[in-house]
Every structure is written in C-alpha cells, then in structure tokens.
Amino acid sequence: MQIHASCAARDGIGLLILGAPGAGKSDMVLRLIDRGFILVADDRVIIENGLASPAATLAGLIEVRGLGLLRLPFQAPVRLALAIELTGQAERLPVPLRHPTLGLPLCRLDPRPASAAQRAALALDCALGRVSQAAGAFGVATP
C-alpha cells in the first residue's frame, strides 16, 4: 500500500507522519532528524507487512520549502511502531487510538509548538513501552 505521508526512524523503528498537504509532515521529519532520527520517506510511503519504505523515485529525497528537493541519508525498510497525525490542535488528555487501516497506535499532535518533535519522540517511546503513561494516548482507556 502506498500512502501520502512521511516517515522517520530511530534505531530502525519507524514513526509514520500523517496529515493534510501543507500540515508540516516534511518539517516534522526535519525536526526529528535534528533529534537523532533518520529519513525513511517523504511525501509517499510504501507500507508492506508493517515495514515502511520510500517510493523508489523519491528515495533519499525530502522537500524543504524555500530550498527545494534535498538528498539526505535514509534508511529503509523500517518496522513501523506508531502513526502520528498532524492536526491544528491536539487534545489535552486524548484517549488511546489506533490507525483504522494499519492497526498502529495513533496519536494526534499539533506540529506548530517548538516542542512538537520532542512530543513525537516521546510518543514513539510510549508506543514502544520505554516511557510509561498514567493517562492519555498510551494510558489505560477509561469507559
């Protein structure tokens, strides 16, 4: 399956970034790269058996608005562990969600705050069980 998204990885584990055109997916990948992640794919992600890879014609390319298409190091395939949907406003205490097609844990983040990339990295750590949570997107769902 091919989807309109971007993807970055840390330690070989992928974080799928979803959002409408112009939502900030590529910008989020750039900020994650600054935090030690590596590019997997930008704009189009191919997902097969839980693994993410770039479309062959876009491998290693990322669109940086104001600069153009840049070639960066990339890693693929990577196992997906989390999907993040970029939204205009994130809930304060969200309930646990799963992506309806991929079955991945899903959280919604506002990409505008300076802490957005740190929040995405923490979300990945929560999805992997490296950071525990009492309530929220990775906590126990309450009825």
PDB file of C-alpha atoms in Angstrom:
ATOM      1  CA  MET A   1       0.000   0.000   0.000  1.00  0.00           C
ATOM      2  CA  GLN A   2       1.263   3.490  -0.805  1.00  0.00           C
ATOM      3  CA  ILE A   3       0.089   6.457   1.267  1.00  0.00           C
ATOM      4  CA  HIS A   4       0.619  10.212   1.301  1.00  0.00           C
ATOM      5  CA  ALA A   5       2.764  10.574   4.425  1.00  0.00           C
ATOM      6  CA  SER A   6       6.322  10.977   5.658  1.00  0.00           C
ATOM      7  CA  CYS A   7       8.367   8.671   7.834  1.00  0.00           C
ATOM      8  CA  ALA A   8      11.411   8.950  10.090  1.00  0.00           C
ATOM      9  CA  ALA A   9      13.134   6.270  12.155  1.00  0.00           C
ATOM     10  CA  ARG A  10      15.218   5.937  15.268  1.00  0.00           C
ATOM     11  CA  ASP A  11      17.117   2.718  15.963  1.00  0.00           C
ATOM     12  CA  GLY A  12      15.449   1.116  12.941  1.00  0.00           C
ATOM     13  CA  ILE A  13      11.914   1.760  14.220  1.00  0.00           C
ATOM     14  CA  GLY A  14       9.624   3.951  12.128  1.00  0.00           C
ATOM     15  CA  LEU A  15       7.312   6.789  13.014  1.00  0.00           C
ATOM     16  CA  LEU A  16       4.709   7.420  10.294  1.00  0.00           C
ATOM     17  CA  ILE A  17       3.661  11.072   9.982  1.00  0.00           C
ATOM     18  CA  LEU A  18       0.223  11.729   8.510  1.00  0.00           C
ATOM     19  CA  GLY A  19      -1.565  14.969   7.702  1.00  0.00           C
ATOM     20  CA  ALA A  20      -3.185  17.044   5.020  1.00  0.00           C
ATOM     21  CA  PRO A  21      -0.994  18.649   2.333  1.00  0.00           C
ATOM     22  CA  GLY A  22       0.880  21.541   3.954  1.00  0.00           C
ATOM     23  CA  ALA A  23       0.300  20.231   7.511  1.00  0.00           C
ATOM     24  CA  GLY A  24       4.041  20.091   8.209  1.00  0.00           C
ATOM     25  CA  LYS A  25       4.974  16.447   7.636  1.00  0.00           C
ATOM     26  CA  SER A  26       8.320  17.204   5.967  1.00  0.00           C
ATOM     27  CA  ASP A  27       9.080  19.894   8.527  1.00  0.00           C
ATOM     28  CA  MET A  28       8.399  17.402  11.331  1.00  0.00           C
ATOM     29  CA  VAL A  29      10.821  14.951   9.716  1.00  0.00           C
ATOM     30  CA  LEU A  30      13.488  17.693   9.579  1.00  0.00           C
ATOM     31  CA  ARG A  31      12.980  18.434  13.268  1.00  0.00           C
ATOM     32  CA  LEU A  32      13.130  14.719  14.118  1.00  0.00           C
ATOM     33  CA  ILE A  33      16.371  14.385  12.133  1.00  0.00           C
ATOM     34  CA  ASP A  34      17.751  17.144  14.347  1.00  0.00           C
ATOM     35  CA  ARG A  35      16.839  14.902  17.326  1.00  0.00           C
ATOM     36  CA  GLY A  36      18.756  11.874  16.026  1.00  0.00           C
ATOM     37  CA  PHE A  37      16.183  10.293  13.700  1.00  0.00           C
ATOM     38  CA  ILE A  38      16.880   9.419  10.068  1.00  0.00           C
ATOM     39  CA  LEU A  39      14.740   9.963   6.992  1.00  0.00           C
ATOM     40  CA  VAL A  40      12.824   6.943   5.747  1.00  0.00           C
ATOM     41  CA  ALA A  41      10.464   8.561   3.233  1.00  0.00           C
ATOM     42  CA  ASP A  42       8.925  11.902   2.392  1.00  0.00           C
ATOM     43  CA  ASP A  43       5.637  12.530   0.610  1.00  0.00           C
ATOM     44  CA  ARG A  44       4.901   8.903  -0.321  1.00  0.00           C
ATOM     45  CA  VAL A  45       5.448   5.911   1.933  1.00  0.00           C
ATOM     46  CA  ILE A  46       5.112   2.322   0.805  1.00  0.00           C
ATOM     47  CA  ILE A  47       3.919   0.034   3.598  1.00  0.00           C
ATOM     48  CA  GLU A  48       4.128  -3.735   3.263  1.00  0.00           C
ATOM     49  CA  ASN A  49       3.826  -6.186   6.164  1.00  0.00           C
ATOM     50  CA  GLY A  50       4.344  -3.401   8.720  1.00  0.00           C
ATOM     51  CA  LEU A  51       7.520  -2.158   7.033  1.00  0.00           C
ATOM     52  CA  ALA A  52       7.890   1.354   5.620  1.00  0.00           C
ATOM     53  CA  SER A  53       9.991   2.294   2.592  1.00  0.00           C
ATOM     54  CA  PRO A  54      10.141   5.251   0.219  1.00  0.00           C
ATOM     55  CA  ALA A  55       8.755   5.195  -3.285  1.00  0.00           C
ATOM     56  CA  ALA A  56      11.755   4.252  -5.468  1.00  0.00           C
ATOM     57  CA  THR A  57      11.806   7.576  -7.337  1.00  0.00           C
ATOM     58  CA  LEU A  58      11.796   9.549  -4.048  1.00  0.00           C
ATOM     59  CA  ALA A  59      14.320   7.506  -2.028  1.00  0.00           C
ATOM     60  CA  GLY A  60      16.525   9.865  -0.023  1.00  0.00           C
ATOM     61  CA  LEU A  61      14.657  12.984  -1.141  1.00  0.00           C
ATOM     62  CA  ILE A  62      12.854  15.441   1.111  1.00  0.00           C
ATOM     63  CA  GLU A  63      11.068  18.644   0.135  1.00  0.00           C
ATOM     64  CA  VAL A  64      12.246  21.606   2.164  1.00  0.00           C
ATOM     65  CA  ARG A  65      10.041  24.576   1.441  1.00  0.00           C
ATOM     66  CA  GLY A  66      12.098  27.562   0.445  1.00  0.00           C
ATOM     67  CA  LEU A  67      15.047  25.343  -0.576  1.00  0.00           C
ATOM     68  CA  GLY A  68      13.616  22.642  -2.849  1.00  0.00           C
ATOM     69  CA  LEU A  69      14.240  18.904  -3.019  1.00  0.00           C
ATOM     70  CA  LEU A  70      17.253  17.839  -0.981  1.00  0.00           C
ATOM     71  CA  ARG A  71      19.015  14.485  -0.941  1.00  0.00           C
ATOM     72  CA  LEU A  72      19.648  13.162   2.580  1.00  0.00           C
ATOM     73  CA  PRO A  73      20.789   9.860   4.053  1.00  0.00           C
ATOM     74  CA  PHE A  74      17.868   7.490   4.524  1.00  0.00           C
ATOM     75  CA  GLN A  75      17.104   4.103   5.997  1.00  0.00           C
ATOM     76  CA  ALA A  76      14.629   1.558   4.659  1.00  0.00           C
ATOM     77  CA  PRO A  77      12.804  -0.603   5.245  1.00  0.00           C
ATOM     78  CA  VAL A  78      11.927   0.040   8.879  1.00  0.00           C
ATOM     79  CA  ARG A  79       9.321  -1.544  11.137  1.00  0.00           C
ATOM     80  CA  LEU A  80       6.507   0.894  11.905  1.00  0.00           C
ATOM     81  CA  ALA A  81       5.596   1.316  15.565  1.00  0.00           C
ATOM     82  CA  LEU A  82       3.461   4.468  15.607  1.00  0.00           C
ATOM     83  CA  ALA A  83       1.404   6.790  13.415  1.00  0.00           C
ATOM     84  CA  ILE A  84       1.175  10.480  14.236  1.00  0.00           C
ATOM     85  CA  GLU A  85      -1.492  12.631  12.645  1.00  0.00           C
ATOM     86  CA  LEU A  86      -0.632  16.334  12.469  1.00  0.00           C
ATOM     87  CA  THR A  87      -3.642  18.430  13.430  1.00  0.00           C
ATOM     88  CA  GLY A  88      -4.361  22.061  14.181  1.00  0.00           C
ATOM     89  CA  GLN A  89      -4.996  21.364  17.836  1.00  0.00           C
ATOM     90  CA  ALA A  90      -4.232  18.337  19.998  1.00  0.00           C
ATOM     91  CA  GLU A  91      -6.426  17.154  22.863  1.00  0.00           C
ATOM     92  CA  ARG A  92      -5.177  17.714  26.381  1.00  0.00           C
ATOM     93  CA  LEU A  93      -5.786  14.128  27.568  1.00  0.00           C
ATOM     94  CA  PRO A  94      -6.521  12.042  24.474  1.00  0.00           C
ATOM     95  CA  VAL A  95      -7.897   8.528  24.564  1.00  0.00           C
ATOM     96  CA  PRO A  96      -5.860   5.683  23.052  1.00  0.00           C
ATOM     97  CA  LEU A  97      -6.459   5.372  19.295  1.00  0.00           C
ATOM     98  CA  ARG A  98      -5.371   3.006  16.527  1.00  0.00           C
ATOM     99  CA  HIS A  99      -4.979   3.747  12.845  1.00  0.00           C
ATOM    100  CA  PRO A 100      -8.043   2.145  11.209  1.00  0.00           C
ATOM    101  CA  THR A 101      -6.150   0.576   8.296  1.00  0.00           C
ATOM    102  CA  LEU A 102      -2.668  -0.073   9.666  1.00  0.00           C
ATOM    103  CA  GLY A 103      -3.631  -1.044  13.232  1.00  0.00           C
ATOM    104  CA  LEU A 104      -0.777   1.097  14.596  1.00  0.00           C
ATOM    105  CA  PRO A 105      -1.137   3.174  17.760  1.00  0.00           C
ATOM    106  CA  LEU A 106      -2.202   6.643  16.607  1.00  0.00           C
ATOM    107  CA  CYS A 107      -1.786   9.976  18.296  1.00  0.00           C
ATOM    108  CA  ARG A 108      -2.621  13.464  17.131  1.00  0.00           C
ATOM    109  CA  LEU A 109      -0.143  16.300  17.568  1.00  0.00           C
ATOM    110  CA  ASP A 110      -0.101  19.995  16.763  1.00  0.00           C
ATOM    111  CA  PRO A 111       3.096  20.487  14.709  1.00  0.00           C
ATOM    112  CA  ARG A 112       3.403  24.208  15.494  1.00  0.00           C
ATOM    113  CA  PRO A 113       4.862  24.294  19.037  1.00  0.00           C
ATOM    114  CA  ALA A 114       8.637  24.230  19.405  1.00  0.00           C
ATOM    115  CA  SER A 115       8.227  21.020  21.430  1.00  0.00           C
ATOM    116  CA  ALA A 116       6.396  19.145  18.627  1.00  0.00           C
ATOM    117  CA  ALA A 117       9.382  16.982  17.641  1.00  0.00           C
ATOM    118  CA  GLN A 118      10.108  16.162  21.282  1.00  0.00           C
ATOM    119  CA  ARG A 119       6.456  15.196  21.724  1.00  0.00           C
ATOM    120  CA  ALA A 120       6.672  12.922  18.669  1.00  0.00           C
ATOM    121  CA  ALA A 121       9.839  11.277  20.028  1.00  0.00           C
ATOM    122  CA  LEU A 122       8.157  10.783  23.420  1.00  0.00           C
ATOM    123  CA  ALA A 123       5.104   9.311  21.710  1.00  0.00           C
ATOM    124  CA  LEU A 124       7.343   6.770  19.994  1.00  0.00           C
ATOM    125  CA  ASP A 125       8.961   5.916  23.333  1.00  0.00           C
ATOM    126  CA  CYS A 126       5.493   5.440  24.849  1.00  0.00           C
ATOM    127  CA  ALA A 127       4.385   3.227  21.944  1.00  0.00           C
ATOM    128  CA  LEU A 128       7.487   1.091  22.467  1.00  0.00           C
ATOM    129  CA  GLY A 129       6.946   0.863  26.235  1.00  0.00           C
ATOM    130  CA  ARG A 130      10.122   2.810  27.024  1.00  0.00           C
ATOM    131  CA  VAL A 131       8.136   5.532  28.786  1.00  0.00           C
ATOM    132  CA  SER A 132       5.047   4.729  30.826  1.00  0.00           C
ATOM    133  CA  GLN A 133       1.919   6.823  30.970  1.00  0.00           C
ATOM    134  CA  ALA A 134      -0.830   7.005  33.584  1.00  0.00           C
ATOM    135  CA  ALA A 135      -3.452   8.527  31.284  1.00  0.00           C
ATOM    136  CA  GLY A 136      -3.676   9.782  27.735  1.00  0.00           C
ATOM    137  CA  ALA A 137      -2.876   8.477  24.265  1.00  0.00           C
ATOM    138  CA  PHE A 138      -0.932   5.461  25.615  1.00  0.00           C
ATOM    139  CA  GLY A 139      -2.559   5.101  29.022  1.00  0.00           C
ATOM    140  CA  VAL A 140      -5.411   2.889  30.038  1.00  0.00           C
ATOM    141  CA  ALA A 141      -8.604   3.756  28.200  1.00  0.00           C
ATOM    142  CA  THR A 142     -11.404   4.719  30.578  1.00  0.00           C
ATOM    143  CA  PRO A 143     -15.033   3.889  29.758  1.00  0.00           C
TER     144      PRO A 143
END
